[in-house]
Coordinates of N, CA and C in Angstrom, one line a residue:
Chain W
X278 N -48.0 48.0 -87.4 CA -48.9 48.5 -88.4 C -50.3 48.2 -88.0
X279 N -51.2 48.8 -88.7 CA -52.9 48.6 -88.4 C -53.0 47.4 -88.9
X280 N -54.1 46.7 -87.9 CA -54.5 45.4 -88.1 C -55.9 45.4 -87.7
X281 N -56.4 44.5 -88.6 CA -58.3 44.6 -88.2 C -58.5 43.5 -87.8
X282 N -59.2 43.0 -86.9 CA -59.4 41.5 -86.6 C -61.2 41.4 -87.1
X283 N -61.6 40.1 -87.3 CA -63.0 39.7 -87.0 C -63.2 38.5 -87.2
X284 N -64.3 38.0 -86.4 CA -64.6 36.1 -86.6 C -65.0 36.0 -87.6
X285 N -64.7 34.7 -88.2 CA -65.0 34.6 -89.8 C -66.5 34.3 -90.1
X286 N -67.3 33.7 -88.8 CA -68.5 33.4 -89.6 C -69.4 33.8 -88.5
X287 N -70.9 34.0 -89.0 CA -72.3 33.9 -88.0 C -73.1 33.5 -89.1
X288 N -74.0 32.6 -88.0 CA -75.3 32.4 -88.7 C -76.4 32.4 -87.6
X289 N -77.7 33.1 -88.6 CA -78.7 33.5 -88.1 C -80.0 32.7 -88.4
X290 N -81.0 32.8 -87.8 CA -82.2 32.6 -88.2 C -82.9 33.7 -88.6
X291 N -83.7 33.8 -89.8 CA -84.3 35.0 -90.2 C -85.4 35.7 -89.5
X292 N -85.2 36.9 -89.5 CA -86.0 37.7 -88.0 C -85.6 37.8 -86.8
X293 N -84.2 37.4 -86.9 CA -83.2 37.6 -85.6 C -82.5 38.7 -85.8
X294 N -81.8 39.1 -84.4 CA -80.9 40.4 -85.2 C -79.3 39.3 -84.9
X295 N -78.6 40.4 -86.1 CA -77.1 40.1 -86.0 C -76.4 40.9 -85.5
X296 N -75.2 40.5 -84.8 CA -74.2 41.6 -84.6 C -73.0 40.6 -85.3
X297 N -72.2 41.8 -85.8 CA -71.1 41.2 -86.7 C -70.0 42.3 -85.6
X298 N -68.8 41.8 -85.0 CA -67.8 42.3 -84.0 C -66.6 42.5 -84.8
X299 N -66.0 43.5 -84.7 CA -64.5 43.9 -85.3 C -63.7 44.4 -84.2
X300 N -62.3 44.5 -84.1 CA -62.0 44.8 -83.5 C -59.8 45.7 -84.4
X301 N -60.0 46.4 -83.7 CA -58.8 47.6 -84.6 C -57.7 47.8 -83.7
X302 N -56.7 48.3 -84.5 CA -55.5 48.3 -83.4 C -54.8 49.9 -83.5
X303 N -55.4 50.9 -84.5 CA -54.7 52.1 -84.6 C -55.4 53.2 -83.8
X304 N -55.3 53.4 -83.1 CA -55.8 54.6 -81.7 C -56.3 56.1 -82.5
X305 N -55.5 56.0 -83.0 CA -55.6 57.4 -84.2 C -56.9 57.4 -85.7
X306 N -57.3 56.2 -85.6 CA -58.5 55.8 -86.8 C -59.4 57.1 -86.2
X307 N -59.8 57.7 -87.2 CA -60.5 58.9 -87.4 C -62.1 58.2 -88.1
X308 N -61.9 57.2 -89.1 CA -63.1 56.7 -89.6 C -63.4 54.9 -89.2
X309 N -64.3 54.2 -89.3 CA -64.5 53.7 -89.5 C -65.4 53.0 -90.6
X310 N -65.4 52.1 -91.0 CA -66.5 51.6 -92.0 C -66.8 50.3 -91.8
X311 N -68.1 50.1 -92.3 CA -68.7 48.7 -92.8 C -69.2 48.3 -94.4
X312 N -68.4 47.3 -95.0 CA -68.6 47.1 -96.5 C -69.6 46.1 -96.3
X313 N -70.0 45.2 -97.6 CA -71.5 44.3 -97.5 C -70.6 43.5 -98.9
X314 N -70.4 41.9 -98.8 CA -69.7 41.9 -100.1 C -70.9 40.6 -100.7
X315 N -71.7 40.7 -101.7 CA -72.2 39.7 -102.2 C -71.5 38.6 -102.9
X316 N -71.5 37.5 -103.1 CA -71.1 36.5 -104.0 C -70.6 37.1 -105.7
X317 N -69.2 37.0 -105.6 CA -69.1 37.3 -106.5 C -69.2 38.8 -107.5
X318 N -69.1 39.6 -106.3 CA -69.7 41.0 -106.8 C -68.5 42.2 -105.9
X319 N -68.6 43.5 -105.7 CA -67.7 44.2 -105.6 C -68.2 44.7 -104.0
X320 N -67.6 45.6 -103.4 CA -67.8 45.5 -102.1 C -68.4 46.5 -101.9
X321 N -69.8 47.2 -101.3 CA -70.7 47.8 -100.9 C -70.9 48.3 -99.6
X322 N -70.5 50.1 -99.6 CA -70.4 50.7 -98.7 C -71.9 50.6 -98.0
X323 N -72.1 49.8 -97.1 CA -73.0 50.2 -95.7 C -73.1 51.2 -95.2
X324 N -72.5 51.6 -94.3 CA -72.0 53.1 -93.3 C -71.0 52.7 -93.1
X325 N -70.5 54.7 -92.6 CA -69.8 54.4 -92.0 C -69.7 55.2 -90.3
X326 N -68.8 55.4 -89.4 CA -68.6 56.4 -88.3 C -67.4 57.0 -87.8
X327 N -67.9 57.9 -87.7 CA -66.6 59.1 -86.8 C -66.1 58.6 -85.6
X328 N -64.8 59.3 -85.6 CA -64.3 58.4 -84.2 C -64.7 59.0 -83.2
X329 N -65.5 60.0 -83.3 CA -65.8 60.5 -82.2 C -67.4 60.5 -81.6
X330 N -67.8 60.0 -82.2 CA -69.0 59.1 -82.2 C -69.3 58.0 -81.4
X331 N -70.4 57.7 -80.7 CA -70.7 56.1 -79.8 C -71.6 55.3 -80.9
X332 N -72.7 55.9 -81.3 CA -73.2 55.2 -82.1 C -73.9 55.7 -83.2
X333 N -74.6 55.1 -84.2 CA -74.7 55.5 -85.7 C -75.7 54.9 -86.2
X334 N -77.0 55.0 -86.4 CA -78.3 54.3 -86.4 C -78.9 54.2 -88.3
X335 N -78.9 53.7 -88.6 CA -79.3 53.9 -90.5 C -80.2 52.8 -91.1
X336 N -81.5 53.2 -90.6 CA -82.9 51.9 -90.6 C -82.2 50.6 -90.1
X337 N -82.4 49.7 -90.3 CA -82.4 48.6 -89.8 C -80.7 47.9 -89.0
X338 N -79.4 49.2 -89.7 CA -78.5 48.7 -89.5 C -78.2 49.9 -87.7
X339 N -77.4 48.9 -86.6 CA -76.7 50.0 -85.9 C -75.5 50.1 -85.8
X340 N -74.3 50.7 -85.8 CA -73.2 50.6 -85.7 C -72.6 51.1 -84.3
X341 N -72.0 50.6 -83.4 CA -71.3 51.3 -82.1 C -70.3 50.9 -82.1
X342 N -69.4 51.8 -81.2 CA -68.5 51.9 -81.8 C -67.6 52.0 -80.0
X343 N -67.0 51.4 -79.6 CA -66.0 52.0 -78.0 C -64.4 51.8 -77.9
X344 N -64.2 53.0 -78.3 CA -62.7 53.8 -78.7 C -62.1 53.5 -77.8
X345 N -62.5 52.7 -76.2 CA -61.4 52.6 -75.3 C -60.7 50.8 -75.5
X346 N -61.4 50.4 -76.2 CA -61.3 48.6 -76.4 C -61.2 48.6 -77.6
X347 N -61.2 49.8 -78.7 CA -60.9 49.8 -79.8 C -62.1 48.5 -80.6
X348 N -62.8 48.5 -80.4 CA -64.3 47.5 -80.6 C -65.2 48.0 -82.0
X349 N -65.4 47.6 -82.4 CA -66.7 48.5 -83.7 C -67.6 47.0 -83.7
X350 N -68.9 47.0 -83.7 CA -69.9 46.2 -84.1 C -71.1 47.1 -85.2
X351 N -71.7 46.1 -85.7 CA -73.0 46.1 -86.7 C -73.9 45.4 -86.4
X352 N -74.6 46.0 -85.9 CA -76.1 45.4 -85.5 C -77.1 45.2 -86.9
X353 N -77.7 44.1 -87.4 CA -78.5 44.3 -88.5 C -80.2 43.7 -87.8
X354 N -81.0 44.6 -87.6 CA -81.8 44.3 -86.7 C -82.9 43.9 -87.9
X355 N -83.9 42.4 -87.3 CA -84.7 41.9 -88.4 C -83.8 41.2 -89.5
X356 N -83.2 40.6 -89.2 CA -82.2 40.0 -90.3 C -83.0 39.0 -91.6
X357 N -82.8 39.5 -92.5 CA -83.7 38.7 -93.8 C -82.2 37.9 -94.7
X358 N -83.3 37.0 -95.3 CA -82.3 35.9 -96.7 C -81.3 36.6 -97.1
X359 N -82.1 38.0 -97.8 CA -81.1 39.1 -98.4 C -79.9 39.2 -98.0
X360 N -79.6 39.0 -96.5 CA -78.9 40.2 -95.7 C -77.1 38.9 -95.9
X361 N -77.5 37.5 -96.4 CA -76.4 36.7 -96.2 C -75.6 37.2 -97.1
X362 N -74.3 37.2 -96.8 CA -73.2 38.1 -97.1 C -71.8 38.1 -96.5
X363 N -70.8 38.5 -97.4 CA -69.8 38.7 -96.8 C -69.8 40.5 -95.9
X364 N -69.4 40.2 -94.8 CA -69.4 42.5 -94.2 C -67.2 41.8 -93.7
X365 N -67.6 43.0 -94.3 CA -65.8 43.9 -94.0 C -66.1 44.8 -93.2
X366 N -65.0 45.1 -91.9 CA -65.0 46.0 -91.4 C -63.3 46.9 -92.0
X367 N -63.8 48.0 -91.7 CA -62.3 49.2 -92.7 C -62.0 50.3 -91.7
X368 N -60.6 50.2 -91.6 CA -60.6 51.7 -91.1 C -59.7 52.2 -91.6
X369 N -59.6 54.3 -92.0 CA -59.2 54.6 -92.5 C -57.4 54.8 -91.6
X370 N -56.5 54.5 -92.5 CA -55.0 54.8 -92.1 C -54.5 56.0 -91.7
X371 N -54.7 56.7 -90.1 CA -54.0 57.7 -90.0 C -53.0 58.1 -90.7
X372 N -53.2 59.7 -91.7 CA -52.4 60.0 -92.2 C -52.3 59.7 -93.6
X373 N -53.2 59.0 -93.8 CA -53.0 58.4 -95.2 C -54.2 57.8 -95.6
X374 N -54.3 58.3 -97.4 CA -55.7 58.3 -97.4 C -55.9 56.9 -98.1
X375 N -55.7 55.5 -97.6 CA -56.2 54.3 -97.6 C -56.5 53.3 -96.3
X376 N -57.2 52.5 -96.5 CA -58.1 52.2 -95.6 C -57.8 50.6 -95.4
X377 N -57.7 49.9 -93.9 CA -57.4 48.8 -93.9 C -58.5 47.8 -93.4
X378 N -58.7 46.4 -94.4 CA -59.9 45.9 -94.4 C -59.7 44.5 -93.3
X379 N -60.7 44.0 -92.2 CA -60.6 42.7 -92.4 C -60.6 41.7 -92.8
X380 N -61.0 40.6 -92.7 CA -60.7 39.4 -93.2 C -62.1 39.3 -93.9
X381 N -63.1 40.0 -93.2 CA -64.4 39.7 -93.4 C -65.0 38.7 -92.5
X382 N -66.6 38.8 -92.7 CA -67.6 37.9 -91.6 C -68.2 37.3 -92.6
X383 N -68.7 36.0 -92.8 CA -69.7 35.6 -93.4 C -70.7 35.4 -92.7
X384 N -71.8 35.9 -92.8 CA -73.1 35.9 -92.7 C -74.3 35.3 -93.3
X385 N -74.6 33.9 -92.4 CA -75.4 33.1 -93.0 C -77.1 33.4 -92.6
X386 N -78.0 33.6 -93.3 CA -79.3 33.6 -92.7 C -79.9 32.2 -93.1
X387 N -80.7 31.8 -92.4 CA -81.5 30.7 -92.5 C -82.8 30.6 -92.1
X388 N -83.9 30.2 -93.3 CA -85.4 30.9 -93.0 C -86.1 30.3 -91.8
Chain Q
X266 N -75.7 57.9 -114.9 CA -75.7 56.8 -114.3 C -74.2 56.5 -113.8
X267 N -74.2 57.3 -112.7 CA -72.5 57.3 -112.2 C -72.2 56.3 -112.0
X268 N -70.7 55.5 -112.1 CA -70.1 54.8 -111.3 C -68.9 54.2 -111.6
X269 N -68.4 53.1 -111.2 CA -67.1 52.2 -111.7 C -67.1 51.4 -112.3
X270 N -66.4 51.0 -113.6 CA -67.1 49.8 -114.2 C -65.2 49.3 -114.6
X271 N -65.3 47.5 -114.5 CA -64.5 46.9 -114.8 C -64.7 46.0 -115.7
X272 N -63.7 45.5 -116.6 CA -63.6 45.3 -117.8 C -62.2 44.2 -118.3
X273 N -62.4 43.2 -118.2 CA -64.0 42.0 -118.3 C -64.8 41.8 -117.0
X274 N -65.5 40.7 -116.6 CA -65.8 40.4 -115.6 C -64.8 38.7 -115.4
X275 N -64.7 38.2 -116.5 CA -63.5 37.3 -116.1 C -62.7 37.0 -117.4
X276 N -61.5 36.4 -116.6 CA -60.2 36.9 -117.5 C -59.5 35.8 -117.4
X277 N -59.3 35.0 -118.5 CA -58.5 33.8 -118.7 C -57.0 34.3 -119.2
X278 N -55.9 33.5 -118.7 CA -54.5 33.7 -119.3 C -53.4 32.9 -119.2
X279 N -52.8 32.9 -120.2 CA -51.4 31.6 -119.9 C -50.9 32.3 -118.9
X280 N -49.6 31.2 -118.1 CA -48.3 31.9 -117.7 C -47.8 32.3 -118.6
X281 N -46.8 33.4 -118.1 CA -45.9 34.1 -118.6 C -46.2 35.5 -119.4
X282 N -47.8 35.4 -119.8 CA -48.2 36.1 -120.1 C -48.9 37.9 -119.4
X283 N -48.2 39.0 -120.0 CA -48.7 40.4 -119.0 C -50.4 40.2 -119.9
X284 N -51.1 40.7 -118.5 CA -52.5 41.0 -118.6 C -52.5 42.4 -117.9
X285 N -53.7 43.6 -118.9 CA -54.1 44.6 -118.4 C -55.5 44.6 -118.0
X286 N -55.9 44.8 -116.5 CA -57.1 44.8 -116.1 C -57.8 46.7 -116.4
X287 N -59.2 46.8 -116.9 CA -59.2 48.0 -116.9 C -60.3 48.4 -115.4
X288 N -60.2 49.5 -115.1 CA -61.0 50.1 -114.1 C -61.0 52.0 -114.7
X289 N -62.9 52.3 -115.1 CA -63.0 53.6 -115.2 C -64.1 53.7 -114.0
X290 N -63.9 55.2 -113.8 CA -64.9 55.7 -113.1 C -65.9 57.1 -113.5
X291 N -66.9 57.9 -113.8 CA -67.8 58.5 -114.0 C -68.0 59.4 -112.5
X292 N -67.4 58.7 -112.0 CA -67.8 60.3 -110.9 C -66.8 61.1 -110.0
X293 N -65.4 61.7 -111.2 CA -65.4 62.7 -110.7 C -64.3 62.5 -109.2
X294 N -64.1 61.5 -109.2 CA -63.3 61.1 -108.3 C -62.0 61.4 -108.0
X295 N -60.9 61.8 -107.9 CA -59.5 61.8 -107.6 C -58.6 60.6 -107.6
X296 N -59.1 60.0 -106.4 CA -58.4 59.3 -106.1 C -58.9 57.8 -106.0
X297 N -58.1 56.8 -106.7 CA -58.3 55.6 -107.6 C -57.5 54.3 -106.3
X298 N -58.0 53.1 -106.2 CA -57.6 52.1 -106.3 C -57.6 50.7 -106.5
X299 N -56.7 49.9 -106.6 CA -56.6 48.6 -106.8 C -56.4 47.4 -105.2
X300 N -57.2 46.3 -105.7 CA -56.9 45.5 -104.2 C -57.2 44.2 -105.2
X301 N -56.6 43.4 -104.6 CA -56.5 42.0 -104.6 C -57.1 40.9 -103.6
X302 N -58.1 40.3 -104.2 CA -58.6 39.3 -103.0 C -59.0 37.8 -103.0
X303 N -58.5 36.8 -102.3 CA -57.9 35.7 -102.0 C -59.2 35.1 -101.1
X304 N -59.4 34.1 -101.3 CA -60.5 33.3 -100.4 C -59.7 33.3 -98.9
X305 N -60.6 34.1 -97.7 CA -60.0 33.9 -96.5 C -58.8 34.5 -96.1
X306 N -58.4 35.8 -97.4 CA -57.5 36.9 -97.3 C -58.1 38.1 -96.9
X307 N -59.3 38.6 -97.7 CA -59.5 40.2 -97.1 C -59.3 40.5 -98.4
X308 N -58.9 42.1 -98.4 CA -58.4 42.8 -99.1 C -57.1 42.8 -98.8
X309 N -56.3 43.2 -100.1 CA -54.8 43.5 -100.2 C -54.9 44.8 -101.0
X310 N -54.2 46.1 -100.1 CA -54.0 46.9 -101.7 C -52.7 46.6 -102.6
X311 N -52.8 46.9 -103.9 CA -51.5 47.0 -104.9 C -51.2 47.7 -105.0
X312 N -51.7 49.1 -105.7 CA -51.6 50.4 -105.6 C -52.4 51.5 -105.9
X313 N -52.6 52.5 -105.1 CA -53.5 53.6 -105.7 C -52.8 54.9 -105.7
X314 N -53.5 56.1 -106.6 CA -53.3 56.9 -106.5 C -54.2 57.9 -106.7
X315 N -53.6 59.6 -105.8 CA -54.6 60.2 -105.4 C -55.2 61.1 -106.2
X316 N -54.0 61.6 -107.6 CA -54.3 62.4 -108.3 C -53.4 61.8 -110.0
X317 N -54.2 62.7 -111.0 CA -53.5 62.2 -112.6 C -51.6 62.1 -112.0
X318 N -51.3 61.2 -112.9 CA -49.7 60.7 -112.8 C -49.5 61.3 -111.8
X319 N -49.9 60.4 -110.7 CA -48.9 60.1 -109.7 C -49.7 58.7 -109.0
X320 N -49.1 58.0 -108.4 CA -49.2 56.8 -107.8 C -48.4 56.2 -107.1
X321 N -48.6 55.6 -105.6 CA -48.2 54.9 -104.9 C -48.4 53.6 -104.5
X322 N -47.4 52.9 -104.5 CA -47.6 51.1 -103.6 C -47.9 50.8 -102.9
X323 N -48.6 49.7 -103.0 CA -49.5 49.3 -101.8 C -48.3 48.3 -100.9
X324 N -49.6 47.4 -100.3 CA -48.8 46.2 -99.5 C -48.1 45.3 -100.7
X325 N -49.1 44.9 -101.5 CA -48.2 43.9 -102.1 C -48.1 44.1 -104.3
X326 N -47.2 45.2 -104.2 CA -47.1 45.8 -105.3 C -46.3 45.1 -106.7
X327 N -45.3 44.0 -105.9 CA -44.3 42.9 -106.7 C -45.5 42.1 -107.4
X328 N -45.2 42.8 -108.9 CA -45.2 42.1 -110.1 C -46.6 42.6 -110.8
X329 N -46.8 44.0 -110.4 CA -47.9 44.7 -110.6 C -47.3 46.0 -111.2
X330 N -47.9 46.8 -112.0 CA -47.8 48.2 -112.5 C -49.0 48.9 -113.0
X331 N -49.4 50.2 -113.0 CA -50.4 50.7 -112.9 C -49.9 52.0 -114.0
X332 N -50.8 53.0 -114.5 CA -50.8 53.9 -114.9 C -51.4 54.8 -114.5
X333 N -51.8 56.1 -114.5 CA -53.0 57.2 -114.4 C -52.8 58.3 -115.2
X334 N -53.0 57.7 -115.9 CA -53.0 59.5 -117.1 C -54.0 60.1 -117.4
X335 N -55.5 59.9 -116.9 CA -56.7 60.4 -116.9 C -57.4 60.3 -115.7
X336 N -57.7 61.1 -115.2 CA -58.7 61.4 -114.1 C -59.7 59.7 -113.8
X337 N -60.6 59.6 -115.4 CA -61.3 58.5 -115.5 C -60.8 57.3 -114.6
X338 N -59.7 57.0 -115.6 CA -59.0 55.3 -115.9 C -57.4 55.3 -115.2
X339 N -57.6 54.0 -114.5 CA -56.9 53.6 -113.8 C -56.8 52.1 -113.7
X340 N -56.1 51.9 -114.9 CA -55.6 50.3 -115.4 C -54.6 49.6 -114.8
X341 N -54.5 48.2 -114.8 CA -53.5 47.5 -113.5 C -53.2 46.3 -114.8
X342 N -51.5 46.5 -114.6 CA -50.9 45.2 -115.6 C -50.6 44.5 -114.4
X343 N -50.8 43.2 -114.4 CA -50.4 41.9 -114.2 C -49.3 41.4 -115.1
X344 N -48.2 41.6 -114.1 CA -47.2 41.1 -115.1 C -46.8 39.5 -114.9
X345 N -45.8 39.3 -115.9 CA -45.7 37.8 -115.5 C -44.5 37.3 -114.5
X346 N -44.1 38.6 -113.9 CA -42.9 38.3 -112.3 C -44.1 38.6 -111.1
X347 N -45.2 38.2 -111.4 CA -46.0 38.4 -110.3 C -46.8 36.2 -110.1
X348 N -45.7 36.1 -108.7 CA -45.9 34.5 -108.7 C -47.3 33.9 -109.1
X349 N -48.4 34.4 -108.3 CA -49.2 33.9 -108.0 C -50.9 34.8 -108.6
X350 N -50.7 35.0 -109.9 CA -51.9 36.0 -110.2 C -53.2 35.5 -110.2
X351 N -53.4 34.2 -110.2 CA -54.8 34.1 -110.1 C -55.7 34.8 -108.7
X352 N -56.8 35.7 -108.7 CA -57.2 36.2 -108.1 C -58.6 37.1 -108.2
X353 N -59.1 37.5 -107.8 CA -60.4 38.4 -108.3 C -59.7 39.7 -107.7
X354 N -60.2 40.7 -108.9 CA -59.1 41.8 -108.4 C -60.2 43.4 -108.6
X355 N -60.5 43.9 -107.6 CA -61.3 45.1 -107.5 C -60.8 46.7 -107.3
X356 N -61.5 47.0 -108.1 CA -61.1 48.9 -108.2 C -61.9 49.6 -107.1
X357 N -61.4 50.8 -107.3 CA -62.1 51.3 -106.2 C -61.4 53.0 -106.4
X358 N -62.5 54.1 -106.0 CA -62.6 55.3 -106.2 C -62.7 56.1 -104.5
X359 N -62.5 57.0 -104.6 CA -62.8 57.7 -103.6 C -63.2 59.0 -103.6
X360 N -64.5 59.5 -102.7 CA -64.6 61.1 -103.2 C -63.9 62.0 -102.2
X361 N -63.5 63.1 -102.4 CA -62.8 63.9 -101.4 C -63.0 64.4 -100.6
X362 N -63.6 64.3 -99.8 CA -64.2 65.1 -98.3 C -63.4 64.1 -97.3
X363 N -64.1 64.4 -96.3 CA -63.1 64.5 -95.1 C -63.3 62.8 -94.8
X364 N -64.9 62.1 -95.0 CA -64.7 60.9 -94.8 C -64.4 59.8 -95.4
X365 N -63.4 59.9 -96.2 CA -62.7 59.4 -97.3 C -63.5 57.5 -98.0
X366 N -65.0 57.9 -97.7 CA -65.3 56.1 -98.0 C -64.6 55.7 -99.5
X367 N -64.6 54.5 -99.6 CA -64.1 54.0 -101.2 C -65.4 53.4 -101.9
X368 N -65.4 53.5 -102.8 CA -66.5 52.9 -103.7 C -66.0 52.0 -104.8
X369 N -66.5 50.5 -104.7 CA -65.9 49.9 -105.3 C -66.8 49.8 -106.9
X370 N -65.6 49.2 -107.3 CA -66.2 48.1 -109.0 C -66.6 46.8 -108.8
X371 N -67.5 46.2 -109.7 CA -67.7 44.9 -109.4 C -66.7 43.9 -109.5
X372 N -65.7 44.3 -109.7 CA -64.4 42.9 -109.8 C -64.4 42.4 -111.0
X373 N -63.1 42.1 -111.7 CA -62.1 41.0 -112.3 C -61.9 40.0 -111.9
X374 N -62.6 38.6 -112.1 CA -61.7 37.3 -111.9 C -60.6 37.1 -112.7
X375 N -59.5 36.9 -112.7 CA -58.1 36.7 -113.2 C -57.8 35.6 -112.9
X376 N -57.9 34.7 -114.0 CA -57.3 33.1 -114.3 C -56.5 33.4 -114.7
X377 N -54.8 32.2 -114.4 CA -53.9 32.1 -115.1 C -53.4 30.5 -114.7
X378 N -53.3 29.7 -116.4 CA -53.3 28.4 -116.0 C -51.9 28.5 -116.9

């Protein structure tokens, strides 16, 4: 079955950039996504990308993406207090219209 | 002022006791779901569905039941053959085009002592 991997934590210093790393196992993912989960709150679509896509630029966030190592990252360039958070990476289920989440990254900033 | 709203934001309960979580949505959506999530779990789905009365199981659907008789609302019982319910439990909508993102609710905490 689809399985999403990612390391459970980073922390940053604020004004650094982050990359948050996922990695996927279904060849056939058509989408990708990145959720944003605050404390205690519901999960907040970021972007997302096409599989046929390298990369995906949307102000401060970048997403790339390399379909041969099955890889997806999030670059959050300028990283602020705001930005600490749980991110989910999602992909959508060949064939079926639900989508499988990882474990999540926590994302620590520190001023 | 579109969106998903859940109802309570937290939810105390005996054992043994069935609890109904509610989840509406405002925009128009189709297709509805439910997940469950655990510290250091992710997401789990229970079950969603794509259109009014009909619905499908998720991963972990034992001791859960769902309804959809309105487009809107898409409510989730917590039964009491469901071992382990304490959890924070999130809805979630999707619009129909081709890049199927989901759009969540802000979650249910679900106590059961």
């Amino acid at each position: 079955g689809e399985d999403v991997e990612q390391s459970l934590f980073l922390s940053v210093r604020e004004g650094d950039s982050s990359v948050i790393n996922c990695t996927y196992t279904d060849s056939s993912s058509t989408y990708l996504y990145w959720y944003k989960q605050e404390p205690g709150a519901g999960l907040q679509l970021l972007t997302y990308i096409f599989s046929n896509m390298d990369m995906k630029q949307d102000q401060r966030l970048t997403v790339l993406l390399n379909k041969k190592d099955k890889h997806l990252s999030l670059r959050i360039a300028d990283t602020q207090t705001g930005d600490s958070a749980i991110y989910f990476c999602a992909e959508r289920n060949s064939g079926y219209s639900t989508l499988t989440f990882g474990k999540g990254t926590m994302l620590l900033v520190s001023p | 002022d579109g969106g998903i709203t859940q109802s309570p934001k937290y939810l105390f309960r005996k054992e043994g006791q069935n609890v109904t979580l509610s989840c509406e949505q405002n925009l128009n959506h189709d297709a509805m779901y439910w997940y469950r999530q655990d510290p250091g779990q992710g997401l789990r789905l229970i079950y969603y569905s794509q259109i009014v009365n009909d619905f499908q199981k998720g991963d972990i659907a034992e001791g859960y039941s769902v309804s959809r008789e309105k487009k809107e609302s898409f409510p989730l019982t917590v039964t009491s053959a469901q071992k382990n319910p304490t959890a924070f439990y999130l809805c979630a909508s999707r619009r129909g085009d081709a890049a199927y993102e989901q759009y969540f609710g802000p979650g249910t905490r679900l106590t059961v002592t």
